[in-house]
Amino acid sequence: MADVVRHVGRATGNPDPADPVQPLFLAELIPSATDVTAVTGRSHTHLAGPSGQSNLVSTMRRHLLSLPLLPLLALTGCASSTEIPMPNKPAHHLADGRFRNPYNDNPPAPATLGDRIPFFWGMMWKGFDIVTVPEGHVLPKAEVLAGLQRHHNADSYTWLGHAAFLIKLGGATILTDPYLSEVAGPFNAFGPKRYVPSALSPAELPPIDILTLSHNHYDHLDLKAIAAIPNKDRISVVVPLGLGVYFRDSDYTDVTELDWYDSIERKGVLVTVTPAVHFSRRGLFDGNRTLWAGFTYAAGGRKLYFSGDTTYGTVFREIGRKLGPFDTAFIGIGAYEPQTIMRSSHTTPEQAAQLARDVGARRVIGMHWGTVVLSNEPPFEAPDRLRAGAAAAGYAPGEADVMPIGATRAF
């Protein structure tokens, strides 16, 4: 296997002090079995039998009782410890083992407790809303499979929903952020429920060569899905720092953790982990303990960019200078309202278009929308805003668009 190619070039400048106040999605409020370790100091990853189940249920009850306090907990982080950089490490590494965002010209002001309480309360009730899905938004399974077969030998991309794509590049098949289950939450029981199914189940996926994961939020790191994906022994997993354990615990054998701007070649594809402006959290006390990131993929003279979850920042011009230009960029365009909550972690569709311009992408595909309700904007508003924003950013008609779930397109 190829060795890691160290630092394309680290993020520079003077990072802003870490913001201990991070938005918490309902999908990220309750820890999974793996995450209970962060709270109790004991691993429950492989608990079996009545005793283990009892301990886990007891722990879950304590967390459920803590839910009303979570906005307050988010406002009382230890800013003093998170602002101390780790010696001899890049600036986003902190002395307490956490990570922080790259520098940003105008970091958004954090949400207040008054912003958070009505948002979380409203999101609890949104789970009862019925979403009207436009005709053609989800392709029938037969069309999904036919499209994959039609492009079997060509570089192409297939949207499975949310941030999950199958990407064929240089003869390798890449799977991104495989949230394929029904619920974005622990035990696939607590959290937002998809209003449209994944285009493919784990068992229906074609053979995967490379799997990348941008961060640990439940609508990206789907433990049920990664456990169900077949042929784990032939899949090369590439993740940001701290996320490898989830895959090793699910019996993947080729797992590589990388820092921002580190690269590795797998199956003929050069995979590079890139900075993103976001955060990580799965439980009550594990905020920013694992790194968040985007990715670039390069093979056969073609280069692609995958943003992961991010808000806008000046670091994307840096990514463009160091790694661009890109043939196609996959960028999140959903989960942006209310701005008081979302502006520090997700781009608006207009910002997504500008981000694509900053990294030097010739074409933009919107993702992270039209799948599950995580925020307050109308579920199908984002595409029109992306097209308008792309036009303002200098893209020609058709160069920035979205696609139906299950559709496959050639590069």
mmCIF file of C-alpha atoms in Angstrom, residues 49-329:
data_model
loop_
_atom_site.group_PDB
_atom_site.id
_atom_site.type_symbol
_atom_site.label_atom_id
_atom_site.label_comp_id
_atom_site.label_asym_id
_atom_site.label_seq_id
_atom_site.Cartn_x
_atom_site.Cartn_y
_atom_site.Cartn_z
ATOM 1 C CA GLY A 49 -26.499 -10.129 27.209
ATOM 2 C CA PRO A 50 -28.945 -8.828 29.802
ATOM 3 C CA SER A 51 -26.307 -7.182 32.016
ATOM 4 C CA GLY A 52 -24.817 -5.142 29.182
ATOM 5 C CA GLN A 53 -28.236 -4.177 27.909
ATOM 6 C CA SER A 54 -29.294 -3.053 31.379
ATOM 7 C CA ASN A 55 -26.198 -0.874 31.784
ATOM 8 C CA LEU A 56 -26.701 0.666 28.373
ATOM 9 C CA VAL A 57 -30.401 1.348 28.941
ATOM 10 C CA SER A 58 -29.563 2.972 32.279
ATOM 11 C CA THR A 59 -26.993 5.200 30.599
ATOM 12 C CA MET A 60 -29.460 6.122 27.859
ATOM 13 C CA ARG A 61 -32.090 7.054 30.446
ATOM 14 C CA ARG A 62 -29.639 9.445 32.075
ATOM 15 C CA HIS A 63 -28.952 11.082 28.713
ATOM 16 C CA LEU A 64 -32.629 11.336 27.851
ATOM 17 C CA LEU A 65 -33.255 13.077 31.168
ATOM 18 C CA SER A 66 -30.416 15.480 30.300
ATOM 19 C CA LEU A 67 -31.934 16.583 26.988
ATOM 20 C CA PRO A 68 -33.496 19.804 28.358
ATOM 21 C CA LEU A 69 -30.045 20.855 29.632
ATOM 22 C CA LEU A 70 -28.185 20.389 26.372
ATOM 23 C CA PRO A 71 -28.528 23.988 25.123
ATOM 24 C CA LEU A 72 -27.112 25.151 28.459
ATOM 25 C CA LEU A 73 -24.264 22.630 28.255
ATOM 26 C CA ALA A 74 -23.402 23.944 24.815
ATOM 27 C CA LEU A 75 -23.112 27.438 26.253
ATOM 28 C CA THR A 76 -20.794 26.424 29.107
ATOM 29 C CA GLY A 77 -17.897 24.816 27.245
ATOM 30 C CA CYS A 78 -14.367 25.216 28.539
ATOM 31 C CA ALA A 79 -13.188 27.978 26.254
ATOM 32 C CA SER A 80 -9.929 28.417 28.140
ATOM 33 C CA SER A 81 -8.741 24.864 27.456
ATOM 34 C CA THR A 82 -9.909 24.750 23.852
ATOM 35 C CA GLU A 83 -8.003 27.919 22.969
ATOM 36 C CA ILE A 84 -4.593 26.448 23.825
ATOM 37 C CA PRO A 85 -2.862 25.018 20.724
ATOM 38 C CA MET A 86 -0.987 21.752 20.936
ATOM 39 C CA PRO A 87 2.784 22.314 20.653
ATOM 40 C CA ASN A 88 4.455 21.149 17.443
ATOM 41 C CA LYS A 89 1.118 20.461 15.767
ATOM 42 C CA PRO A 90 -0.899 22.365 13.148
ATOM 43 C CA ALA A 91 -2.989 25.202 14.570
ATOM 44 C CA HIS A 92 -6.270 23.267 14.508
ATOM 45 C CA HIS A 93 -4.905 20.772 17.083
ATOM 46 C CA LEU A 94 -5.618 21.823 20.674
ATOM 47 C CA ALA A 95 -3.809 20.927 23.871
ATOM 48 C CA ASP A 96 -6.803 19.090 25.343
ATOM 49 C CA GLY A 97 -6.978 16.737 22.351
ATOM 50 C CA ARG A 98 -9.804 18.535 20.593
ATOM 51 C CA PHE A 99 -9.788 20.253 17.220
ATOM 52 C CA ARG A 100 -10.871 23.689 16.039
ATOM 53 C CA ASN A 101 -11.767 25.268 12.735
ATOM 54 C CA PRO A 102 -9.323 26.888 10.330
ATOM 55 C CA TYR A 103 -9.078 30.647 10.378
ATOM 56 C CA ASN A 104 -12.034 32.515 8.953
ATOM 57 C CA ASP A 105 -12.232 36.199 7.997
ATOM 58 C CA ASN A 106 -15.652 36.767 9.560
ATOM 59 C CA PRO A 107 -16.554 33.952 11.954
ATOM 60 C CA PRO A 108 -20.315 33.962 12.582
ATOM 61 C CA ALA A 109 -21.510 34.948 16.026
ATOM 62 C CA PRO A 110 -22.645 31.898 18.014
ATOM 63 C CA ALA A 111 -26.316 31.257 18.603
ATOM 64 C CA THR A 112 -27.750 32.341 21.930
ATOM 65 C CA LEU A 113 -29.745 30.226 24.341
ATOM 66 C CA GLY A 114 -32.795 32.199 23.228
ATOM 67 C CA ASP A 115 -32.141 31.066 19.653
ATOM 68 C CA ARG A 116 -31.536 27.439 20.552
ATOM 69 C CA ILE A 117 -34.497 26.598 22.767
ATOM 70 C CA PRO A 118 -37.250 27.438 20.224
ATOM 71 C CA PHE A 119 -35.258 25.789 17.431
ATOM 72 C CA PHE A 120 -34.825 22.485 19.269
ATOM 73 C CA TRP A 121 -38.433 22.538 20.445
ATOM 74 C CA GLY A 122 -39.638 23.178 16.913
ATOM 75 C CA MET A 123 -37.441 20.429 15.489
ATOM 76 C CA MET A 124 -38.950 17.920 17.916
ATOM 77 C CA TRP A 125 -42.377 18.617 16.400
ATOM 78 C CA LYS A 126 -41.120 18.665 12.819
ATOM 79 C CA GLY A 127 -40.805 14.908 13.026
ATOM 80 C CA PHE A 128 -44.587 14.763 12.690
ATOM 81 C CA ASP A 129 -44.688 16.882 9.529
ATOM 82 C CA ILE A 130 -45.560 15.235 6.213
ATOM 83 C CA VAL A 131 -43.179 16.318 3.452
ATOM 84 C CA THR A 132 -44.652 16.492 -0.037
ATOM 85 C CA VAL A 133 -42.002 15.064 -2.357
ATOM 86 C CA PRO A 134 -42.064 16.371 -5.950
ATOM 87 C CA GLU A 135 -42.540 13.851 -8.711
ATOM 88 C CA GLY A 136 -39.215 12.715 -10.115
ATOM 89 C CA HIS A 137 -37.179 13.529 -7.011
ATOM 90 C CA VAL A 138 -36.548 9.825 -6.368
ATOM 91 C CA LEU A 139 -35.966 7.431 -9.259
ATOM 92 C CA PRO A 140 -37.564 3.969 -9.223
ATOM 93 C CA LYS A 141 -35.157 1.198 -8.229
ATOM 94 C CA ALA A 142 -35.172 -0.270 -11.744
ATOM 95 C CA GLU A 143 -33.993 3.063 -13.184
ATOM 96 C CA VAL A 144 -31.296 3.364 -10.510
ATOM 97 C CA LEU A 145 -29.876 -0.045 -11.356
ATOM 98 C CA ALA A 146 -30.166 0.565 -15.096
ATOM 99 C CA GLY A 147 -28.244 3.835 -14.771
ATOM 100 C CA LEU A 148 -25.456 2.162 -12.842
ATOM 101 C CA GLN A 149 -25.211 -0.571 -15.445
ATOM 102 C CA ARG A 150 -25.246 1.923 -18.312
ATOM 103 C CA HIS A 151 -22.243 3.781 -16.854
ATOM 104 C CA HIS A 152 -20.506 0.696 -15.515
ATOM 105 C CA ASN A 153 -17.233 1.304 -17.357
ATOM 106 C CA ALA A 154 -17.211 5.115 -17.326
ATOM 107 C CA ASP A 155 -16.265 7.761 -14.781
ATOM 108 C CA SER A 156 -19.599 8.751 -13.250
ATOM 109 C CA TYR A 157 -21.420 9.710 -10.063
ATOM 110 C CA THR A 158 -24.678 8.474 -8.516
ATOM 111 C CA TRP A 159 -26.558 10.345 -5.789
ATOM 112 C CA LEU A 160 -27.882 7.974 -3.134
ATOM 113 C CA GLY A 161 -29.393 10.832 -1.109
ATOM 114 C CA HIS A 162 -28.093 13.436 1.373
ATOM 115 C CA ALA A 163 -24.252 13.375 1.175
ATOM 116 C CA ALA A 164 -23.960 9.776 -0.035
ATOM 117 C CA PHE A 165 -22.575 9.314 -3.545
ATOM 118 C CA LEU A 166 -21.188 6.449 -5.554
ATOM 119 C CA ILE A 167 -18.328 7.873 -7.617
ATOM 120 C CA LYS A 168 -16.628 5.910 -10.382
ATOM 121 C CA LEU A 169 -13.165 7.361 -10.956
ATOM 122 C CA GLY A 170 -10.205 5.814 -12.731
ATOM 123 C CA GLY A 171 -11.715 2.342 -12.493
ATOM 124 C CA ALA A 172 -12.345 2.578 -8.728
ATOM 125 C CA THR A 173 -15.722 2.928 -7.005
ATOM 126 C CA ILE A 174 -15.822 5.456 -4.155
ATOM 127 C CA LEU A 175 -18.619 5.653 -1.564
ATOM 128 C CA THR A 176 -19.001 8.930 0.357
ATOM 129 C CA ASP A 177 -20.714 9.519 3.723
ATOM 130 C CA PRO A 178 -23.012 6.475 3.536
ATOM 131 C CA TYR A 179 -26.040 7.549 5.554
ATOM 132 C CA LEU A 180 -28.385 4.894 4.145
ATOM 133 C CA SER A 181 -30.605 4.044 7.122
ATOM 134 C CA GLU A 182 -34.052 5.410 7.880
ATOM 135 C CA VAL A 183 -33.226 7.420 11.017
ATOM 136 C CA ALA A 184 -30.276 9.767 11.538
ATOM 137 C CA GLY A 185 -29.704 8.978 15.183
ATOM 138 C CA PRO A 186 -28.413 6.475 17.725
ATOM 139 C CA PHE A 187 -29.769 2.945 17.485
ATOM 140 C CA ASN A 188 -31.611 4.144 14.358
ATOM 141 C CA ALA A 189 -34.431 5.107 16.706
ATOM 142 C CA PHE A 190 -33.792 8.622 18.046
ATOM 143 C CA GLY A 191 -33.510 11.485 15.577
ATOM 144 C CA PRO A 192 -34.835 12.781 12.266
ATOM 145 C CA LYS A 193 -36.366 10.217 9.936
ATOM 146 C CA ARG A 194 -35.813 10.255 6.183
ATOM 147 C CA TYR A 195 -38.807 11.290 4.110
ATOM 148 C CA VAL A 196 -37.324 9.558 1.053
ATOM 149 C CA PRO A 197 -35.444 6.250 1.005
ATOM 150 C CA SER A 198 -31.837 5.778 0.014
ATOM 151 C CA ALA A 199 -31.465 4.929 -3.659
ATOM 152 C CA LEU A 200 -29.734 1.691 -2.661
ATOM 153 C CA SER A 201 -29.493 -0.351 0.505
ATOM 154 C CA PRO A 202 -26.053 -1.494 1.708
ATOM 155 C CA ALA A 203 -26.700 -4.953 0.250
ATOM 156 C CA GLU A 204 -27.531 -3.447 -3.163
ATOM 157 C CA LEU A 205 -24.334 -1.412 -3.482
ATOM 158 C CA PRO A 206 -21.866 -2.388 -6.189
ATOM 159 C CA PRO A 207 -18.433 -3.539 -4.956
ATOM 160 C CA ILE A 208 -16.834 -0.595 -3.143
ATOM 161 C CA ASP A 209 -13.109 0.126 -3.453
ATOM 162 C CA ILE A 210 -12.799 3.286 -1.332
ATOM 163 C CA LEU A 211 -15.061 4.601 1.427
ATOM 164 C CA THR A 212 -14.621 8.138 2.774
ATOM 165 C CA LEU A 213 -16.398 9.749 5.721
ATOM 166 C CA SER A 214 -16.299 13.493 6.414
ATOM 167 C CA HIS A 215 -17.280 13.621 10.114
ATOM 168 C CA ASN A 216 -19.112 11.842 12.894
ATOM 169 C CA HIS A 217 -22.622 13.345 12.821
ATOM 170 C CA TYR A 218 -25.443 10.824 12.614
ATOM 171 C CA ASP A 219 -26.582 11.926 9.167
ATOM 172 C CA HIS A 220 -23.113 11.025 7.843
ATOM 173 C CA LEU A 221 -21.671 8.330 10.122
ATOM 174 C CA ASP A 222 -24.381 5.655 9.953
ATOM 175 C CA LEU A 223 -23.147 2.725 12.051
ATOM 176 C CA LYS A 224 -25.913 0.397 10.884
ATOM 177 C CA ALA A 225 -25.044 1.040 7.246
ATOM 178 C CA ILE A 226 -21.282 0.664 7.586
ATOM 179 C CA ALA A 227 -21.798 -2.596 9.466
ATOM 180 C CA ALA A 228 -24.045 -3.920 6.676
ATOM 181 C CA ILE A 229 -21.837 -3.039 3.690
ATOM 182 C CA PRO A 230 -20.489 -6.295 2.239
ATOM 183 C CA ASN A 231 -16.912 -7.193 1.269
ATOM 184 C CA LYS A 232 -15.301 -5.077 3.980
ATOM 185 C CA ASP A 233 -11.957 -6.793 3.486
ATOM 186 C CA ARG A 234 -11.565 -5.254 0.017
ATOM 187 C CA ILE A 235 -12.592 -1.698 0.960
ATOM 188 C CA SER A 236 -10.017 1.004 1.716
ATOM 189 C CA VAL A 237 -11.453 3.411 4.286
ATOM 190 C CA VAL A 238 -10.062 6.957 4.481
ATOM 191 C CA VAL A 239 -11.303 9.209 7.290
ATOM 192 C CA PRO A 240 -10.245 12.296 9.276
ATOM 193 C CA LEU A 241 -8.389 11.859 12.560
ATOM 194 C CA GLY A 242 -10.222 9.921 15.256
ATOM 195 C CA LEU A 243 -12.858 8.223 13.105
ATOM 196 C CA GLY A 244 -11.052 4.983 12.301
ATOM 197 C CA VAL A 245 -12.327 3.176 15.393
ATOM 198 C CA TYR A 246 -15.884 3.050 14.062
ATOM 199 C CA PHE A 247 -14.727 1.111 11.013
ATOM 200 C CA ARG A 248 -12.271 -1.157 12.805
ATOM 201 C CA ASP A 249 -15.063 -2.076 15.215
ATOM 202 C CA SER A 250 -17.152 -3.019 12.156
ATOM 203 C CA ASP A 251 -14.395 -5.334 10.831
ATOM 204 C CA TYR A 252 -12.883 -3.124 8.128
ATOM 205 C CA THR A 253 -9.191 -3.967 7.841
ATOM 206 C CA ASP A 254 -7.720 -1.207 5.631
ATOM 207 C CA VAL A 255 -8.494 1.979 7.583
ATOM 208 C CA THR A 256 -6.444 5.174 7.297
ATOM 209 C CA GLU A 257 -6.899 8.318 9.395
ATOM 210 C CA LEU A 258 -5.545 11.541 7.898
ATOM 211 C CA ASP A 259 -5.103 15.141 8.988
ATOM 212 C CA TRP A 260 -6.033 18.129 6.835
ATOM 213 C CA TYR A 261 -3.969 18.261 3.645
ATOM 214 C CA ASP A 262 -2.634 14.720 4.091
ATOM 215 C CA SER A 263 -3.011 12.361 1.128
ATOM 216 C CA ILE A 264 -2.913 8.664 0.400
ATOM 217 C CA GLU A 265 -3.245 6.649 -2.794
ATOM 218 C CA ARG A 266 -5.705 3.790 -2.815
ATOM 219 C CA LYS A 267 -6.819 1.721 -5.831
ATOM 220 C CA GLY A 268 -5.189 4.231 -8.183
ATOM 221 C CA VAL A 269 -7.003 7.238 -6.659
ATOM 222 C CA LEU A 270 -5.145 9.953 -4.745
ATOM 223 C CA VAL A 271 -7.377 10.871 -1.790
ATOM 224 C CA THR A 272 -6.652 14.097 0.099
ATOM 225 C CA VAL A 273 -8.362 15.247 3.293
ATOM 226 C CA THR A 274 -9.161 18.978 3.235
ATOM 227 C CA PRO A 275 -10.211 21.533 5.860
ATOM 228 C CA ALA A 276 -13.869 22.268 6.532
ATOM 229 C CA VAL A 277 -15.544 24.803 8.821
ATOM 230 C CA HIS A 278 -17.822 22.676 10.978
ATOM 231 C CA PHE A 279 -17.622 20.651 14.213
ATOM 232 C CA SER A 280 -17.976 17.107 15.509
ATOM 233 C CA ARG A 281 -20.211 15.634 18.199
ATOM 234 C CA ARG A 282 -22.166 12.437 18.848
ATOM 235 C CA GLY A 283 -22.694 12.607 22.613
ATOM 236 C CA LEU A 284 -22.817 15.052 25.482
ATOM 237 C CA PHE A 285 -19.124 15.507 26.156
ATOM 238 C CA ASP A 286 -17.254 14.500 22.982
ATOM 239 C CA GLY A 287 -17.510 17.789 21.093
ATOM 240 C CA ASN A 288 -14.687 18.276 18.573
ATOM 241 C CA ARG A 289 -12.800 15.174 19.757
ATOM 242 C CA THR A 290 -12.653 13.877 16.185
ATOM 243 C CA LEU A 291 -11.717 15.878 13.099
ATOM 244 C CA TRP A 292 -14.143 17.014 10.378
ATOM 245 C CA ALA A 293 -13.126 17.441 6.758
ATOM 246 C CA GLY A 294 -13.787 17.456 3.048
ATOM 247 C CA PHE A 295 -12.016 15.366 0.400
ATOM 248 C CA THR A 296 -10.450 15.593 -3.006
ATOM 249 C CA TYR A 297 -10.127 12.617 -5.342
ATOM 250 C CA ALA A 298 -7.718 12.538 -8.292
ATOM 251 C CA ALA A 299 -7.184 9.863 -10.941
ATOM 252 C CA GLY A 300 -6.706 9.701 -14.687
ATOM 253 C CA GLY A 301 -6.296 13.453 -15.051
ATOM 254 C CA ARG A 302 -9.639 14.156 -13.352
ATOM 255 C CA LYS A 303 -9.993 15.911 -9.968
ATOM 256 C CA LEU A 304 -13.104 16.060 -7.790
ATOM 257 C CA TYR A 305 -13.935 17.954 -4.607
ATOM 258 C CA PHE A 306 -16.334 16.836 -1.844
ATOM 259 C CA SER A 307 -17.027 19.513 0.758
ATOM 260 C CA GLY A 308 -18.417 17.447 3.623
ATOM 261 C CA ASP A 309 -20.448 19.619 5.987
ATOM 262 C CA THR A 310 -19.123 23.163 6.178
ATOM 263 C CA THR A 311 -19.982 26.805 6.377
ATOM 264 C CA TYR A 312 -18.221 29.388 4.243
ATOM 265 C CA GLY A 313 -14.686 30.578 4.988
ATOM 266 C CA THR A 314 -11.529 31.934 3.387
ATOM 267 C CA VAL A 315 -9.860 28.526 3.658
ATOM 268 C CA PHE A 316 -11.601 27.425 0.456
ATOM 269 C CA ARG A 317 -9.569 29.829 -1.626
ATOM 270 C CA GLU A 318 -6.530 28.210 -0.046
ATOM 271 C CA ILE A 319 -7.813 24.755 -1.034
ATOM 272 C CA GLY A 320 -8.299 26.005 -4.579
ATOM 273 C CA ARG A 321 -4.753 27.356 -4.748
ATOM 274 C CA LYS A 322 -3.176 24.209 -3.344
ATOM 275 C CA LEU A 323 -5.281 21.452 -4.874
ATOM 276 C CA GLY A 324 -7.538 22.916 -7.584
ATOM 277 C CA PRO A 325 -8.934 23.384 -10.068
ATOM 278 C CA PHE A 326 -11.574 20.660 -9.981
ATOM 279 C CA ASP A 327 -13.753 19.161 -12.676
ATOM 280 C CA THR A 328 -16.728 18.744 -10.321
ATOM 281 C CA ALA A 329 -17.496 19.794 -6.748
#
